[in-house]
Amino acid sequence: MQTHISTTPFGRRTMTLGQIANQARARAMPKEAVANKWHVFQHIREARELLGATDRSLAILNALLSFHRETELSAEGELIVWPSNEQLIARANGISPATLRRHLAVLVECGLIIRRDSPNGKRFARRSRAGEIEQAYGFDLSPIVARAAEFRDLAEAAQAEKRAFRVARERLTLLRRDIVKMIDAGIEEGVPGNWGRVLQTYQAVISRLPRTASRQFIEDICAELHELHAEIRDALESFTKTQNLNANESHFERHIQNSKPDSISESENGFRKKKEASGSVAETDNVRSLPKRDLPLSIVLDACPDMREAAQAREIRQWRDFLAAAELVRTMLGVSPSAWQEAREAMGEVQAAIALAAIYQRAEQINSAGGYLRSLTDKAREGKFSTWPMVMALLRARLDEGKHRQTPENVISEPGPLLEVSDSLLNSLRKRKL
């Protein structure tokens, strides 16, 4: 017969009110309470985040449960196990003694076990002459029985939270995919609207999404994206209602609005056969005489300063930043995704981005940016195109604008940052007619 069950832990370990509450809950459980220890352990494992338990602590709890011979734990039975540290370490996959002590403390703090320490801190059981246990010192598994229903409810709540989180992530993925493809469809089909602003709004929302986000934060982002999704969808649906759609998609004729009678649409096949307007960025007849080295990023930015403004707060320090700005400029110019893809395939990503930057710099002089890019793409396929003439023409134009000022021979002064040009490049600009 047990004389006294210890309440406080042995040694320097402190006592907390939470431990007192867990002990009181264990004493108050009904005498007929019974629980399958492995079923309860499964519930604890599923609800470990809500309980504050760790993977290592659960491994130790699993080892402690294995020291109890019965699968069904009863309130009327003996619920104290007294394995040594060596035995626990062996059954917990060989963890270190320090790790064992630390995670045993976690199990106590979470209310999953109760310490029943002996006067000297040893774990053992005293038996009667008949072999029955009179007094045991070790770890009390009473919370496994007393809180079995609570653990089951927590496991169900954890599963519901996981499902809600998975649904929120799926919704976010679908909204992002729909918005991006609808924006591309709006540009491709010539739907009137400020698609550059729409894309900027979308990127502003997505940029606030961290690498790891809570379910509530993801749902808040989804709510904002849903409003943007509805706005884009309504614009596309309103546009389709105004068109005379053919039931056969293969005979669908795309409507392209153009306020300039003389402008050239990128969908017109005749564009590639027509002569470029006088406001074109550059001629490409002297491709073979151009240098065989790549254009430095600094020269491209000096020739196309509007790219810095298009990048907004982001600085363009390397080609990766330049390519990201080109994607934004594409939507501002209304260049379709198909035209942009063909240009990148024919020229390469960097050269296509430079060509697009030059078009953006002279956007006011070009009627159809998409059509002009397609024309340059055709020339690139034939090996008759290089971005050197375009960039050099823009630099030469800036040089001509600065001639009326009194500046050093190798400096072009304009509002904003100074454009420094080397002597060799300056002579090349003056001699070469691009």
XYZ file of C-alpha atoms in Angstrom, residues 14-420:
407
model
C 11.328 24.131 -9.460
C 7.604 23.614 -9.017
C 5.060 25.521 -11.119
C 1.339 26.107 -10.826
C 0.900 24.333 -14.155
C 2.358 21.168 -12.685
C 0.042 21.462 -9.687
C -2.935 21.792 -12.070
C -1.856 18.716 -14.046
C -1.540 16.664 -10.863
C -4.966 17.806 -9.664
C -6.486 16.865 -13.037
C -4.923 13.404 -12.826
C -6.323 12.835 -9.328
C -9.788 13.972 -10.407
C -10.159 11.539 -13.309
C -12.941 8.939 -12.958
C -11.901 5.564 -11.567
C -13.441 3.803 -14.548
C -11.373 5.825 -17.038
C -9.542 3.640 -19.551
C -7.445 4.646 -22.600
C -5.471 2.839 -25.259
C -1.997 4.272 -24.809
C -1.030 4.025 -28.490
C -4.246 5.669 -29.685
C -3.693 8.525 -27.256
C -0.067 8.782 -28.311
C -1.184 9.136 -31.942
C -3.470 12.014 -30.934
C -0.634 13.654 -29.005
C 1.666 13.358 -32.000
C -0.880 15.023 -34.289
C -1.470 17.834 -31.781
C 2.167 18.273 -30.742
C 2.369 21.866 -32.012
C -0.691 22.872 -29.987
C 0.713 21.132 -26.915
C 4.201 22.568 -27.341
C 5.859 19.159 -27.591
C 8.868 18.382 -29.781
C 9.807 15.407 -31.929
C 12.496 14.348 -29.470
C 10.168 14.645 -26.486
C 7.601 12.470 -28.256
C 10.284 9.876 -28.936
C 10.987 9.791 -25.193
C 7.246 9.579 -24.410
C 6.978 6.656 -26.802
C 9.814 4.956 -24.914
C 8.131 5.610 -21.545
C 4.865 4.093 -22.769
C 6.738 1.012 -23.934
C 7.850 0.367 -20.342
C 4.223 -0.117 -19.297
C 3.246 -3.687 -20.037
C -0.448 -3.056 -20.665
C -1.852 -1.511 -23.822
C -4.964 -0.319 -22.015
C -4.163 2.138 -19.256
C -6.675 2.202 -16.402
C -7.164 4.771 -13.669
C -7.316 1.977 -11.115
C -4.091 0.358 -12.303
C -0.467 1.200 -11.681
C 0.511 4.059 -14.006
C 4.046 4.790 -12.824
C 7.082 3.541 -14.774
C 10.612 3.753 -13.412
C 13.165 3.078 -16.177
C 16.738 4.221 -15.701
C 18.316 6.854 -17.928
C 20.332 4.148 -19.676
C 17.181 2.194 -20.515
C 15.409 5.320 -21.779
C 18.387 6.323 -23.902
C 18.489 2.849 -25.469
C 14.781 2.920 -26.374
C 14.912 6.563 -27.553
C 17.417 5.794 -30.318
C 20.564 6.609 -28.356
C 20.085 10.285 -27.499
C 22.550 12.006 -25.177
C 21.869 12.269 -21.416
C 21.615 16.065 -21.641
C 19.036 15.801 -24.439
C 17.115 13.241 -22.400
C 16.901 15.502 -19.361
C 15.912 18.509 -21.454
C 13.053 16.754 -23.234
C 11.808 15.008 -20.114
C 11.340 18.519 -18.739
C 9.366 19.393 -21.903
C 7.021 16.447 -21.310
C 6.436 17.614 -17.734
C 5.781 21.223 -18.821
C 3.300 20.055 -21.470
C 1.418 18.038 -18.864
C 2.009 14.714 -20.599
C 3.737 13.047 -17.624
C 4.136 13.762 -13.904
C 7.336 13.312 -11.941
C 7.071 11.127 -8.855
C 10.583 11.482 -7.449
C 11.914 9.474 -4.528
C 13.664 11.136 -1.572
C 17.045 10.701 -3.273
C 15.805 11.157 -6.869
C 16.252 7.510 -7.818
C 13.614 5.625 -9.776
C 12.528 2.317 -8.317
C 9.552 0.359 -6.992
C 9.130 -1.256 -3.576
C 7.255 -4.566 -3.601
C 5.485 -6.503 -0.881
C 6.227 -10.084 0.095
C 3.447 -11.145 -2.270
C 5.214 -9.377 -5.166
C 2.749 -6.501 -5.442
C 4.018 -2.939 -5.899
C 3.623 -0.958 -2.689
C 5.437 2.219 -3.677
C 6.824 3.345 -7.048
C 8.984 6.342 -7.924
C 9.439 7.462 -11.518
C 7.175 8.946 -14.198
C 3.401 8.945 -13.756
C 1.417 8.296 -16.965
C -1.895 9.385 -15.440
C -2.261 12.387 -17.809
C -2.427 9.954 -20.739
C -5.675 8.581 -19.267
C -7.012 11.757 -17.654
C -6.574 13.939 -20.768
C -7.328 11.352 -23.456
C -10.502 13.149 -24.620
C -8.698 16.510 -24.636
C -5.875 15.099 -26.738
C -8.389 13.687 -29.211
C -10.101 17.087 -29.570
C -6.751 18.825 -30.047
C -5.792 16.316 -32.730
C -9.032 16.986 -34.595
C -8.436 20.742 -34.316
C -4.890 20.319 -35.647
C -6.151 18.270 -38.590
C -8.819 20.881 -39.344
C -6.162 23.620 -39.257
C -3.951 21.655 -41.646
C -6.853 21.201 -44.048
C -7.712 24.910 -43.876
C -4.065 25.832 -44.454
C -3.865 23.487 -47.448
C -7.067 24.945 -48.909
C -5.734 28.494 -48.419
C -2.480 27.651 -50.201
C -4.379 26.008 -53.066
C -6.605 29.067 -53.387
C -3.552 31.341 -53.423
C -1.942 29.260 -56.168
C -5.092 29.319 -58.297
C -5.568 33.073 -57.879
C -1.952 33.799 -58.817
C -2.166 31.575 -61.887
C -5.513 33.027 -63.008
C -4.463 36.649 -62.562
C -1.176 36.289 -64.455
C -2.780 34.405 -67.344
C -5.743 36.774 -67.547
C -3.376 39.747 -67.710
C -1.489 38.037 -70.542
C -4.796 37.265 -72.266
C -5.895 40.884 -71.960
C -2.665 42.086 -73.574
C -2.690 39.327 -76.201
C -6.289 40.016 -77.231
C -5.918 43.794 -77.218
C -8.406 44.417 -74.409
C -8.368 48.128 -73.558
C -7.081 48.887 -70.081
C -4.067 49.957 -68.074
C -2.497 46.524 -67.805
C 0.766 47.952 -66.516
C -1.043 49.341 -63.474
C -2.847 46.025 -62.952
C 0.425 44.125 -63.034
C 2.033 46.555 -60.609
C -0.906 46.112 -58.216
C -0.544 42.345 -58.413
C 3.215 42.469 -57.801
C 2.723 44.825 -54.832
C 0.379 42.321 -53.180
C 2.593 39.303 -53.876
C 5.742 41.083 -52.661
C 4.261 41.174 -49.139
C 4.013 37.394 -49.045
C 6.891 35.968 -46.948
C 8.563 32.624 -47.522
C 6.629 31.094 -44.621
C 3.258 32.632 -43.793
C 0.430 31.761 -41.438
C -2.941 30.628 -42.686
C -4.567 33.901 -41.650
C -1.986 35.948 -43.550
C -2.443 33.799 -46.661
C -6.211 34.251 -46.437
C -5.770 38.037 -46.181
C -3.586 37.987 -49.314
C -6.182 35.812 -51.056
C -8.908 38.335 -50.203
C -6.934 41.134 -51.901
C -6.117 38.958 -54.903
C -9.757 37.931 -55.191
C -10.803 41.564 -55.626
C -8.144 42.056 -58.298
C -9.197 38.779 -59.937
C -12.822 39.910 -60.071
C -11.807 43.272 -61.574
C -9.742 41.651 -64.342
C -12.379 39.011 -65.063
C -15.137 41.623 -65.338
C -13.004 43.631 -67.774
C -12.376 40.599 -69.963
C -16.012 39.481 -69.849
C -17.253 42.971 -70.715
C -14.886 43.069 -73.667
C -16.028 39.692 -74.990
C -19.673 40.772 -74.840
C -18.926 43.605 -77.251
C -17.391 41.295 -79.842
C -19.066 39.198 -82.475
C -17.670 35.835 -81.366
C -17.726 32.847 -83.675
C -18.680 29.512 -82.114
C -15.661 27.893 -83.758
C -12.530 29.081 -81.956
C -10.387 28.434 -85.011
C -12.270 31.193 -86.877
C -12.036 33.694 -84.023
C -10.989 37.129 -85.251
C -9.185 39.262 -82.734
C -10.354 42.849 -82.343
C -7.585 45.396 -82.030
C -8.421 48.974 -81.143
C -6.172 51.614 -82.641
C -6.733 55.336 -82.447
C -4.013 56.058 -85.034
C -5.028 55.238 -88.635
C -1.413 55.049 -89.769
C -0.193 52.927 -86.857
C 1.022 49.441 -87.518
C -0.547 46.598 -85.549
C 1.574 43.649 -84.581
C -1.165 41.304 -85.810
C -0.897 42.562 -89.377
C 1.131 40.256 -91.584
C 2.029 43.118 -93.817
C 3.997 44.853 -91.103
C 7.101 42.809 -91.746
C 7.096 43.813 -95.390
C 6.687 47.531 -94.763
C 9.476 50.018 -94.306
C 10.200 51.235 -90.767
C 9.008 54.704 -89.794
C 11.468 57.547 -89.605
C 11.230 57.432 -85.792
C 12.596 53.899 -85.619
C 15.230 53.184 -83.026
C 18.032 52.043 -85.302
C 19.000 50.621 -88.655
C 20.560 47.180 -88.848
C 22.316 47.276 -92.224
C 25.779 47.451 -90.668
C 25.464 44.420 -88.409
C 28.556 42.698 -89.739
C 30.762 45.702 -88.963
C 29.697 45.877 -85.312
C 31.930 44.815 -82.405
C 31.657 41.145 -81.455
C 31.486 41.820 -77.710
C 28.473 42.272 -75.460
C 27.150 45.662 -74.475
C 28.004 46.714 -70.910
C 24.983 47.211 -68.691
C 26.101 50.717 -67.763
C 26.085 51.842 -71.415
C 22.641 50.339 -71.974
C 21.276 52.204 -68.942
C 22.909 55.451 -70.117
C 21.230 55.022 -73.499
C 17.875 53.993 -71.978
C 17.476 56.000 -68.763
C 13.706 55.449 -68.758
C 14.362 51.865 -67.664
C 15.460 53.159 -64.258
C 12.132 54.927 -63.856
C 10.241 51.824 -64.940
C 12.023 49.810 -62.275
C 10.618 52.261 -59.698
C 12.223 51.736 -56.273
C 14.278 48.762 -57.385
C 17.840 49.532 -58.465
C 19.228 47.965 -61.628
C 22.644 46.696 -60.601
C 22.973 43.571 -62.714
C 21.417 41.924 -65.746
C 18.945 40.020 -63.596
C 17.472 43.318 -62.380
C 17.424 44.583 -65.955
C 15.472 41.497 -67.135
C 12.925 41.986 -64.347
C 12.423 45.618 -65.409
C 11.993 44.481 -69.018
C 9.111 42.215 -67.982
C 7.366 45.233 -66.475
C 8.084 47.394 -69.524
C 6.591 44.711 -71.773
C 3.178 45.103 -70.139
C 3.416 48.897 -70.261
C 4.085 48.799 -74.012
C 1.330 46.256 -74.612
C 3.684 43.689 -76.135
C 1.953 40.316 -76.226
C 3.492 37.317 -74.427
C 3.853 35.457 -77.720
C 5.807 38.302 -79.351
C 8.018 38.566 -76.283
C 8.656 34.818 -76.235
C 9.602 34.763 -79.920
C 11.996 37.674 -79.400
C 13.758 35.943 -76.522
C 14.084 32.742 -78.503
C 15.529 34.518 -81.529
C 17.780 37.068 -79.789
C 18.386 35.633 -76.329
C 16.974 37.027 -73.098
C 19.508 39.817 -72.610
C 19.482 41.038 -76.220
C 15.672 40.947 -76.326
C 15.525 42.967 -73.101
C 17.946 45.546 -74.560
C 15.832 45.825 -77.710
C 12.708 46.284 -75.611
C 14.436 48.948 -73.514
C 15.382 50.848 -76.685
C 11.787 50.616 -77.940
C 10.560 51.877 -74.572
C 12.994 54.812 -74.751
C 11.484 55.845 -78.115
C 7.923 54.724 -77.335
C 6.429 58.047 -78.449
C 7.871 57.617 -81.953
C 6.749 54.014 -82.462
C 3.137 53.281 -83.317
C 3.136 49.591 -82.436
C 5.789 48.375 -80.021
C 4.713 44.758 -80.418
C 4.766 44.894 -84.184
C 8.152 46.568 -84.233
C 9.553 43.924 -81.897
C 8.251 41.177 -84.204
C 10.008 42.873 -87.119
C 13.291 42.926 -85.193
C 12.734 39.285 -84.290
C 12.470 38.345 -87.954
C 15.716 40.177 -88.688
C 17.392 38.422 -85.775
C 16.393 35.045 -87.218
C 18.048 36.039 -90.477
C 21.181 37.234 -88.691
C 20.585 40.841 -89.723
C 19.962 42.383 -86.314
C 22.116 43.589 -83.431
C 21.339 45.753 -80.442
C 24.549 47.761 -80.935
C 23.047 50.145 -83.529
C 19.981 50.766 -81.349
C 21.996 51.612 -78.254
C 24.587 53.662 -80.164
C 21.790 55.636 -81.862
C 20.276 56.504 -78.510
C 23.669 57.556 -77.142
C 24.333 59.659 -80.235
C 20.928 61.326 -79.821
C 21.777 62.238 -76.253
C 25.143 63.552 -77.450
C 23.437 65.755 -80.040
C 21.061 67.122 -77.403
C 23.991 68.216 -75.270
C 25.971 69.995 -78.007
C 24.470 73.380 -77.244
C 25.945 73.286 -73.705
C 29.537 74.120 -72.823
C 30.751 70.736 -71.562
C 34.012 68.765 -71.806
C 34.437 66.845 -75.024
C 33.858 63.491 -73.413
C 30.916 64.426 -71.159
C 27.270 64.929 -72.065
C 25.548 67.050 -69.416
C 21.819 66.562 -68.847
C 19.456 67.014 -65.912
C 20.210 64.197 -63.529
C 23.308 61.983 -63.514
C 26.140 62.886 -65.888
C 26.666 60.595 -68.865
C 30.385 59.891 -69.239
